[in-house]
Amino acid sequence: MTNEPQVTEHGGGIWSIPVPIPDNPLGHTLVHVIETDAGPVLIDTGWDDPSSWRALRDGLAACGTSVDALHGVLVTHHHPDHHGLSERVREESGAWIALHEADAAVVRRTREVDPSRWLGYLVEKLAAAGAPDTHTAPLRAALAEGRAGRPPGRRAALPDRGIEPNALVDLPGRRLRAVWTPGHTPGHVCLHLEERHPGRAGPGGRLFSGDHLLPTISPHIGLYEEPDDDGSSDPLGDYLDSLDRIAGLRPAEVLPAHQYAFSDAQARVDALTAHHAERLSDLRALLTQRDLTPWQLAESMRWNRPWEEIPFGSRTIAVAEAEAHLRRLVKLGHAEAVPGSHPVAYRATG
C-alpha cells in the first residue's frame, strides 16, 4: 500500500490535489495547481487542519513543486474548505492571495464581529423563521453562558488583491479570465482558462468552477447570514443568472472543487436550472394550501435524507435554503409574507 497522494494531471500544466475535509461527507476539496511563468498558482487551498495541510504539501511534491515555490493563490470563495489554508500558504511561501471583493468584505466583517452578536442574530433569525424552541434552546443557552465561540471563518486570511469580474488574472504566460458567479456566496468566482484544451478539439477552454457547477451535487444556495442583512439580496436569482453566464462560455471541460472533472457543462446547467424551477414550483404549491413559515417549508422540502435524520447544524442550513427560495418567489411576485405574522409565514400570490 502506498501513501502517495492521488494527484491528477489534467495536461497543459494543470493538476488537482484532493485535500481532505475532516468529518465531512464531501470528503475533500480539489485544489488545482496551474503552472505559470512566475511559478505555480493555486486555485483554493483546502480546510485548515493538519491532515489537510499534509495532503496539500505532499500533493504539491507529487506535482513536482512545493509550497515554497508558490507564486499566488486564487480563491473561488471564502468558505473554509476553500480558503482555510490560504494564510498558512502565504506564511510559508510569500504567495499573494486574491479574492473577489464581495467575499473579502464577508471575511472582514466576520473577523471583526463580536461572536455573541453573530450568535444572537442567528437565534433571532431562526426564531423569526419558525424554528421550534427545541432547536433554538441550545443556542440561547450558549449565548446566556457566554459560549458564543467564534463565527465560521473568523481566522480566514485577508486577501492581498481582488479578483476583478471579466478581467484577465495577472498570471504570466497564461490566459485566465475571472467570471463573477454569485449565489453560493456573494463573491463566488469561476475562472475560465481561455486556452485550447490540450486533449480536445474546440475553442471552449477549461473552467475552474469552484462550487458553482458540480457534476452531481446542487450547491447550497441560502440567504447570506449577516447581522446587517437588509433583506434585499436574491441569492437564488443571482445563482440562476450566473448559470446562464457559465453556459455561454461553452467550456470543453469543467474542473470543479469537489467530485470530479466533467465535460458537458450545458447539460449540468440545464439540470440545475430544472432542479430549482421544480423546487420553486413545489414550494409555491405548498403555499397555495396554507400559510407556512420557512421552517415548515424546510421540513416539507425534499432533501437527501428524511428531515428527522438531518442533524442540528444541517437543519439551520436547510432553513437558509428554504428562505432563499422564498425570497425568489417573493421577487417573482409568486409569494408574500403574511402581514403581522410572527414567526413570519408566507402565502402564495398571483
GROMACS .gro file of C-alpha atoms in nm:
model
  350
    1MET     CA    1   0.000   0.000   0.000
    2THR     CA    2   0.128   0.349  -0.083
    3ASN     CA    3   0.066   0.680   0.087
    4GLU     CA    4   0.127   0.870  -0.236
    5PRO     CA    5  -0.144   1.138  -0.276
    6GLN     CA    6  -0.388   1.077  -0.559
    7VAL     CA    7  -0.290   1.377  -0.766
    8THR     CA    8  -0.445   1.404  -1.113
    9GLU     CA    9  -0.258   1.561  -1.404
   10HIS     CA   10  -0.503   1.727  -1.641
   11GLY     CA   11  -0.248   1.828  -1.905
   12GLY     CA   12  -0.123   2.166  -2.011
   13GLY     CA   13   0.034   2.246  -1.675
   14ILE     CA   14  -0.279   2.175  -1.467
   15TRP     CA   15  -0.308   1.935  -1.171
   16SER     CA   16  -0.564   1.868  -0.899
   17ILE     CA   17  -0.486   1.766  -0.541
   18PRO     CA   18  -0.758   1.615  -0.318
   19VAL     CA   19  -0.728   1.793   0.018
   20PRO     CA   20  -0.941   1.624   0.287
   21ILE     CA   21  -1.224   1.795   0.476
   22PRO     CA   22  -1.228   1.625   0.819
   23ASP     CA   23  -1.558   1.465   0.923
   24ASN     CA   24  -1.745   1.588   0.618
   25PRO     CA   25  -1.935   1.373   0.367
   26LEU     CA   26  -1.787   1.575   0.078
   27GLY     CA   27  -1.458   1.405   0.158
   28HIS     CA   28  -1.216   1.654   0.007
   29THR     CA   29  -1.167   1.976  -0.185
   30LEU     CA   30  -0.994   1.955  -0.522
   31VAL     CA   31  -0.720   2.217  -0.506
   32HIS     CA   32  -0.597   2.296  -0.855
   33VAL     CA   33  -0.241   2.388  -0.947
   34ILE     CA   34  -0.161   2.599  -1.254
   35GLU     CA   35   0.189   2.637  -1.392
   36THR     CA   36   0.277   2.998  -1.479
   37ASP     CA   37   0.595   3.170  -1.591
   38ALA     CA   38   0.625   3.319  -1.241
   39GLY     CA   39   0.573   2.989  -1.057
   40PRO     CA   40   0.279   2.766  -0.966
   41VAL     CA   41  -0.051   2.922  -0.859
   42LEU     CA   42  -0.322   2.750  -0.654
   43ILE     CA   43  -0.695   2.772  -0.707
   44ASP     CA   44  -0.825   2.734  -0.350
   45THR     CA   45  -0.624   2.580  -0.066
   46GLY     CA   46  -0.849   2.349   0.137
   47TRP     CA   47  -0.955   2.314   0.500
   48ASP     CA   48  -0.737   2.443   0.784
   49ASP     CA   49  -0.639   2.116   0.951
   50PRO     CA   50  -0.304   1.936   0.999
   51SER     CA   51  -0.413   1.642   0.783
   52SER     CA   52  -0.528   1.879   0.509
   53TRP     CA   53  -0.200   2.069   0.522
   54ARG     CA   54  -0.004   1.746   0.487
   55ALA     CA   55  -0.217   1.642   0.189
   56LEU     CA   56  -0.162   1.978   0.018
   57ARG     CA   57   0.212   1.974   0.085
   58ASP     CA   58   0.253   1.614  -0.030
   59GLY     CA   59   0.032   1.675  -0.330
   60LEU     CA   60   0.245   1.966  -0.442
   61ALA     CA   61   0.552   1.743  -0.414
   62ALA     CA   62   0.378   1.484  -0.633
   63CYS     CA   63   0.321   1.763  -0.889
   64GLY     CA   64   0.695   1.830  -0.889
   65THR     CA   65   0.681   2.150  -0.687
   66SER     CA   66   0.648   2.270  -0.325
   67VAL     CA   67   0.472   2.520  -0.101
   68ASP     CA   68   0.785   2.738  -0.105
   69ALA     CA   69   0.763   2.773  -0.483
   70LEU     CA   70   0.406   2.901  -0.495
   71HIS     CA   71   0.352   3.238  -0.661
   72GLY     CA   72  -0.011   3.305  -0.570
   73VAL     CA   73  -0.349   3.175  -0.454
   74LEU     CA   74  -0.679   3.242  -0.632
   75VAL     CA   75  -0.973   3.175  -0.400
   76THR     CA   76  -1.305   3.093  -0.567
   77HIS     CA   77  -1.498   3.188  -0.250
   78HIS     CA   78  -1.448   3.243   0.121
   79HIS     CA   79  -1.583   2.913   0.261
   80PRO     CA   80  -1.334   2.736   0.492
   81ASP     CA   81  -1.297   2.425   0.275
   82HIS     CA   82  -1.163   2.656   0.002
   83HIS     CA   83  -0.996   2.941   0.188
   84GLY     CA   84  -0.896   2.773   0.514
   85LEU     CA   85  -0.527   2.710   0.441
   86SER     CA   86  -0.464   3.031   0.248
   87GLU     CA   87  -0.296   3.210   0.540
   88ARG     CA   88  -0.059   2.922   0.607
   89VAL     CA   89   0.031   2.902   0.238
   90ARG     CA   90   0.110   3.274   0.239
   91GLU     CA   91   0.319   3.244   0.556
   92GLU     CA   92   0.521   2.954   0.414
   93SER     CA   93   0.568   3.087   0.062
   94GLY     CA   94   0.509   3.461   0.048
   95ALA     CA   95   0.243   3.397  -0.219
   96TRP     CA   96  -0.027   3.658  -0.269
   97ILE     CA   97  -0.394   3.577  -0.204
   98ALA     CA   98  -0.671   3.704  -0.434
   99LEU     CA   99  -1.045   3.706  -0.359
  100HIS     CA  100  -1.347   3.884  -0.505
  101GLU     CA  101  -1.429   4.199  -0.307
  102ALA     CA  102  -1.780   4.082  -0.209
  103ASP     CA  103  -1.632   3.780  -0.031
  104ALA     CA  104  -1.337   3.981   0.102
  105ALA     CA  105  -1.596   4.205   0.269
  106VAL     CA  106  -1.752   3.897   0.430
  107VAL     CA  107  -1.410   3.793   0.562
  108ARG     CA  108  -1.350   4.139   0.709
  109ARG     CA  109  -1.691   4.153   0.878
  110THR     CA  110  -1.654   3.802   1.015
  111ARG     CA  111  -1.314   3.881   1.165
  112GLU     CA  112  -1.445   4.198   1.328
  113VAL     CA  113  -1.790   4.095   1.452
  114ASP     CA  114  -1.848   4.018   1.820
  115PRO     CA  115  -1.919   3.641   1.836
  116SER     CA  116  -2.211   3.698   2.075
  117ARG     CA  117  -2.367   3.942   1.828
  118TRP     CA  118  -2.339   3.685   1.549
  119LEU     CA  119  -2.494   3.410   1.763
  120GLY     CA  120  -2.768   3.640   1.888
  121TYR     CA  121  -2.854   3.731   1.531
  122LEU     CA  122  -2.871   3.363   1.435
  123VAL     CA  123  -3.107   3.286   1.727
  124GLU     CA  124  -3.337   3.573   1.635
  125LYS     CA  125  -3.333   3.477   1.269
  126LEU     CA  126  -3.420   3.114   1.341
  127ALA     CA  127  -3.700   3.215   1.578
  128ALA     CA  128  -3.844   3.452   1.317
  129ALA     CA  129  -3.832   3.166   1.064
  130GLY     CA  130  -4.043   2.946   1.292
  131ALA     CA  131  -3.773   2.723   1.442
  132PRO     CA  132  -3.908   2.536   1.746
  133ASP     CA  133  -3.774   2.600   2.094
  134THR     CA  134  -3.603   2.259   2.086
  135HIS     CA  135  -3.380   2.391   1.807
  136THR     CA  136  -3.306   2.737   1.945
  137ALA     CA  137  -3.271   2.638   2.315
  138PRO     CA  138  -2.908   2.512   2.286
  139LEU     CA  139  -2.810   2.830   2.105
  140ARG     CA  140  -2.983   3.050   2.364
  141ALA     CA  141  -2.808   2.862   2.642
  142ALA     CA  142  -2.469   2.910   2.476
  143LEU     CA  143  -2.543   3.281   2.438
  144ALA     CA  144  -2.653   3.321   2.802
  145GLU     CA  145  -2.347   3.133   2.931
  146GLY     CA  146  -2.100   3.327   2.718
  147ARG     CA  147  -2.018   3.027   2.500
  148ALA     CA  148  -2.074   3.200   2.167
  149GLY     CA  149  -1.740   3.088   2.027
  150ARG     CA  150  -1.613   3.236   1.706
  151PRO     CA  151  -1.829   3.253   1.394
  152PRO     CA  152  -1.726   3.039   1.098
  153GLY     CA  153  -1.429   3.181   0.909
  154ARG     CA  154  -1.309   3.411   1.188
  155ARG     CA  155  -0.946   3.315   1.116
  156ALA     CA  156  -0.980   3.343   0.739
  157ALA     CA  157  -0.698   3.529   0.564
  158LEU     CA  158  -0.749   3.881   0.438
  159PRO     CA  159  -0.657   3.888   0.068
  160ASP     CA  160  -0.373   4.092  -0.081
  161ARG     CA  161  -0.558   4.169  -0.401
  162GLY     CA  162  -0.901   4.146  -0.558
  163ILE     CA  163  -1.035   3.935  -0.841
  164GLU     CA  164  -1.199   4.163  -1.095
  165PRO     CA  165  -1.501   4.025  -1.286
  166ASN     CA  166  -1.446   3.979  -1.660
  167ALA     CA  167  -1.079   4.070  -1.628
  168LEU     CA  168  -0.780   3.854  -1.708
  169VAL     CA  169  -0.595   3.747  -1.392
  170ASP     CA  170  -0.231   3.856  -1.382
  171LEU     CA  171  -0.073   3.515  -1.444
  172PRO     CA  172   0.238   3.540  -1.664
  173GLY     CA  173   0.218   3.301  -1.955
  174ARG     CA  174  -0.149   3.206  -1.900
  175ARG     CA  175  -0.482   3.347  -2.013
  176LEU     CA  176  -0.722   3.304  -1.720
  177ARG     CA  177  -1.035   3.519  -1.701
  178ALA     CA  178  -1.246   3.573  -1.387
  179VAL     CA  179  -1.621   3.519  -1.415
  180TRP     CA  180  -1.829   3.651  -1.124
  181THR     CA  181  -2.086   3.385  -1.030
  182PRO     CA  182  -2.268   3.494  -0.711
  183GLY     CA  183  -2.524   3.269  -0.545
  184HIS     CA  184  -2.337   3.016  -0.333
  185THR     CA  185  -2.160   3.318  -0.183
  186PRO     CA  186  -2.188   3.684  -0.287
  187GLY     CA  187  -1.835   3.689  -0.429
  188HIS     CA  188  -1.801   3.341  -0.578
  189VAL     CA  189  -1.596   3.336  -0.898
  190CYS     CA  190  -1.528   3.080  -1.166
  191LEU     CA  191  -1.203   3.102  -1.361
  192HIS     CA  192  -1.207   3.043  -1.736
  193LEU     CA  193  -0.881   2.925  -1.890
  194GLU     CA  194  -0.905   3.073  -2.239
  195GLU     CA  195  -0.655   2.835  -2.389
  196ARG     CA  196  -0.720   2.545  -2.622
  197HIS     CA  197  -0.772   2.222  -2.432
  198PRO     CA  198  -0.462   2.004  -2.489
  199GLY     CA  199  -0.668   1.689  -2.540
  200ARG     CA  200  -0.991   1.807  -2.703
  201ALA     CA  201  -1.095   1.996  -3.012
  202GLY     CA  202  -1.280   2.325  -2.995
  203PRO     CA  203  -1.215   2.673  -2.854
  204GLY     CA  204  -1.405   2.644  -2.523
  205GLY     CA  205  -1.106   2.603  -2.295
  206ARG     CA  206  -1.143   2.486  -1.936
  207LEU     CA  207  -1.344   2.620  -1.646
  208PHE     CA  208  -1.240   2.607  -1.280
  209SER     CA  209  -1.590   2.614  -1.136
  210GLY     CA  210  -1.538   2.613  -0.758
  211ASP     CA  211  -1.871   2.514  -0.601
  212HIS     CA  212  -2.081   2.686  -0.869
  213LEU     CA  213  -2.104   2.390  -1.105
  214LEU     CA  214  -2.054   2.040  -0.964
  215PRO     CA  215  -2.114   1.717  -1.157
  216THR     CA  216  -2.389   1.566  -0.939
  217ILE     CA  217  -2.434   1.796  -0.635
  218SER     CA  218  -2.659   2.100  -0.625
  219PRO     CA  219  -2.460   2.360  -0.427
  220HIS     CA  220  -2.619   2.517  -0.123
  221ILE     CA  221  -2.795   2.842  -0.207
  222GLY     CA  222  -2.908   3.012   0.112
  223LEU     CA  223  -2.952   3.365   0.235
  224TYR     CA  224  -2.618   3.522   0.323
  225GLU     CA  225  -2.605   3.503   0.702
  226GLU     CA  226  -2.508   3.855   0.802
  227PRO     CA  227  -2.622   4.055   1.107
  228ASP     CA  228  -2.659   4.360   0.881
  229ASP     CA  229  -2.862   4.184   0.610
  230ASP     CA  230  -3.125   4.426   0.480
  231GLY     CA  231  -3.341   4.166   0.309
  232SER     CA  232  -3.275   4.292  -0.044
  233SER     CA  233  -3.045   4.015  -0.168
  234ASP     CA  234  -3.167   3.739  -0.400
  235PRO     CA  235  -2.900   3.465  -0.394
  236LEU     CA  236  -3.105   3.215  -0.592
  237GLY     CA  237  -3.179   3.469  -0.863
  238ASP     CA  238  -2.810   3.557  -0.871
  239TYR     CA  239  -2.719   3.190  -0.898
  240LEU     CA  240  -2.956   3.120  -1.186
  241ASP     CA  241  -2.828   3.425  -1.375
  242SER     CA  242  -2.471   3.306  -1.310
  243LEU     CA  243  -2.553   2.963  -1.453
  244ASP     CA  244  -2.659   3.129  -1.777
  245ARG     CA  245  -2.328   3.315  -1.797
  246ILE     CA  246  -2.131   2.994  -1.747
  247ALA     CA  247  -2.333   2.806  -2.009
  248GLY     CA  248  -2.248   3.080  -2.258
  249LEU     CA  249  -1.876   3.005  -2.221
  250ARG     CA  250  -1.924   2.651  -2.358
  251PRO     CA  251  -1.613   2.513  -2.184
  252ALA     CA  252  -1.463   2.192  -2.320
  253GLU     CA  253  -1.407   2.069  -1.963
  254VAL     CA  254  -1.517   2.174  -1.615
  255LEU     CA  255  -1.274   2.132  -1.325
  256PRO     CA  256  -1.484   2.167  -1.008
  257ALA     CA  257  -1.370   2.191  -0.647
  258HIS     CA  258  -1.549   1.870  -0.546
  259GLN     CA  259  -1.613   1.529  -0.701
  260TYR     CA  260  -1.451   1.507  -1.046
  261ALA     CA  261  -1.390   1.680  -1.379
  262PHE     CA  262  -1.664   1.658  -1.644
  263SER     CA  263  -1.729   1.779  -1.995
  264ASP     CA  264  -2.095   1.866  -2.062
  265ALA     CA  265  -2.140   2.199  -1.883
  266GLN     CA  266  -2.462   2.280  -2.070
  267ALA     CA  267  -2.631   1.958  -1.958
  268ARG     CA  268  -2.538   2.028  -1.597
  269VAL     CA  269  -2.661   2.387  -1.619
  270ASP     CA  270  -2.989   2.262  -1.763
  271ALA     CA  271  -3.027   2.005  -1.483
  272LEU     CA  272  -2.960   2.261  -1.209
  273THR     CA  273  -3.196   2.514  -1.365
  274ALA     CA  274  -3.469   2.250  -1.382
  275HIS     CA  275  -3.399   2.142  -1.022
  276HIS     CA  276  -3.455   2.492  -0.886
  277ALA     CA  277  -3.758   2.554  -1.108
  278GLU     CA  278  -3.914   2.235  -0.972
  279ARG     CA  279  -3.831   2.330  -0.615
  280LEU     CA  280  -3.984   2.677  -0.659
  281SER     CA  281  -4.296   2.523  -0.811
  282ASP     CA  282  -4.325   2.272  -0.527
  283LEU     CA  283  -4.292   2.541  -0.260
  284ARG     CA  284  -4.548   2.764  -0.426
  285ALA     CA  285  -4.788   2.469  -0.442
  286LEU     CA  286  -4.744   2.416  -0.069
  287LEU     CA  287  -4.817   2.783  -0.004
  288THR     CA  288  -5.142   2.765  -0.201
  289GLN     CA  289  -5.269   2.509   0.052
  290ARG     CA  290  -5.189   2.703   0.371
  291ASP     CA  291  -4.965   2.972   0.515
  292LEU     CA  292  -4.626   2.831   0.615
  293THR     CA  293  -4.314   2.955   0.792
  294PRO     CA  294  -3.969   2.899   0.639
  295TRP     CA  295  -3.906   2.625   0.897
  296GLN     CA  296  -4.227   2.444   0.798
  297LEU     CA  297  -4.133   2.472   0.432
  298ALA     CA  298  -3.787   2.332   0.502
  299GLU     CA  299  -3.949   2.036   0.679
  300SER     CA  300  -4.157   1.971   0.365
  301MET     CA  301  -3.877   2.007   0.108
  302ARG     CA  302  -3.705   1.707  -0.047
  303TRP     CA  303  -3.355   1.653   0.090
  304ASN     CA  304  -3.106   1.370   0.056
  305ARG     CA  305  -3.248   1.214   0.373
  306PRO     CA  306  -3.569   1.241   0.583
  307TRP     CA  307  -3.598   1.558   0.792
  308GLU     CA  308  -3.586   1.352   1.112
  309GLU     CA  309  -3.237   1.229   1.017
  310ILE     CA  310  -3.093   1.571   0.931
  311PRO     CA  311  -2.855   1.684   1.205
  312PHE     CA  312  -2.893   2.005   1.406
  313GLY     CA  313  -2.647   2.223   1.211
  314SER     CA  314  -2.769   2.098   0.875
  315ARG     CA  315  -3.126   2.195   0.964
  316THR     CA  316  -3.013   2.553   1.011
  317ILE     CA  317  -2.855   2.541   0.664
  318ALA     CA  318  -3.170   2.383   0.519
  319VAL     CA  319  -3.385   2.667   0.654
  320ALA     CA  320  -3.150   2.920   0.493
  321GLU     CA  321  -3.202   2.742   0.161
  322ALA     CA  322  -3.580   2.746   0.207
  323GLU     CA  323  -3.559   3.119   0.277
  324ALA     CA  324  -3.355   3.179  -0.038
  325HIS     CA  325  -3.625   3.007  -0.244
  326LEU     CA  326  -3.894   3.207  -0.065
  327ARG     CA  327  -3.704   3.528  -0.137
  328ARG     CA  328  -3.701   3.432  -0.505
  329LEU     CA  329  -4.074   3.358  -0.506
  330VAL     CA  330  -4.141   3.698  -0.347
  331LYS     CA  331  -3.920   3.873  -0.605
  332LEU     CA  332  -4.114   3.698  -0.883
  333GLY     CA  333  -4.447   3.802  -0.730
  334HIS     CA  334  -4.550   3.443  -0.654
  335ALA     CA  335  -4.550   3.469  -0.272
  336GLU     CA  336  -4.568   3.727   0.005
  337ALA     CA  337  -4.521   3.747   0.378
  338VAL     CA  338  -4.848   3.739   0.574
  339PRO     CA  339  -4.878   4.082   0.741
  340GLY     CA  340  -4.849   4.069   1.119
  341SER     CA  341  -4.743   3.704   1.133
  342HIS     CA  342  -4.482   3.603   1.390
  343PRO     CA  343  -4.299   3.388   1.329
  344VAL     CA  344  -4.327   3.513   0.973
  345ALA     CA  345  -4.548   3.300   0.749
  346TYR     CA  346  -4.581   3.315   0.372
  347ARG     CA  347  -4.869   3.263   0.130
  348ALA     CA  348  -4.894   3.220  -0.246
  349THR     CA  349  -4.997   3.515  -0.462
  350GLY     CA  350  -5.076   3.567  -0.826
   0.00000   0.00000   0.00000
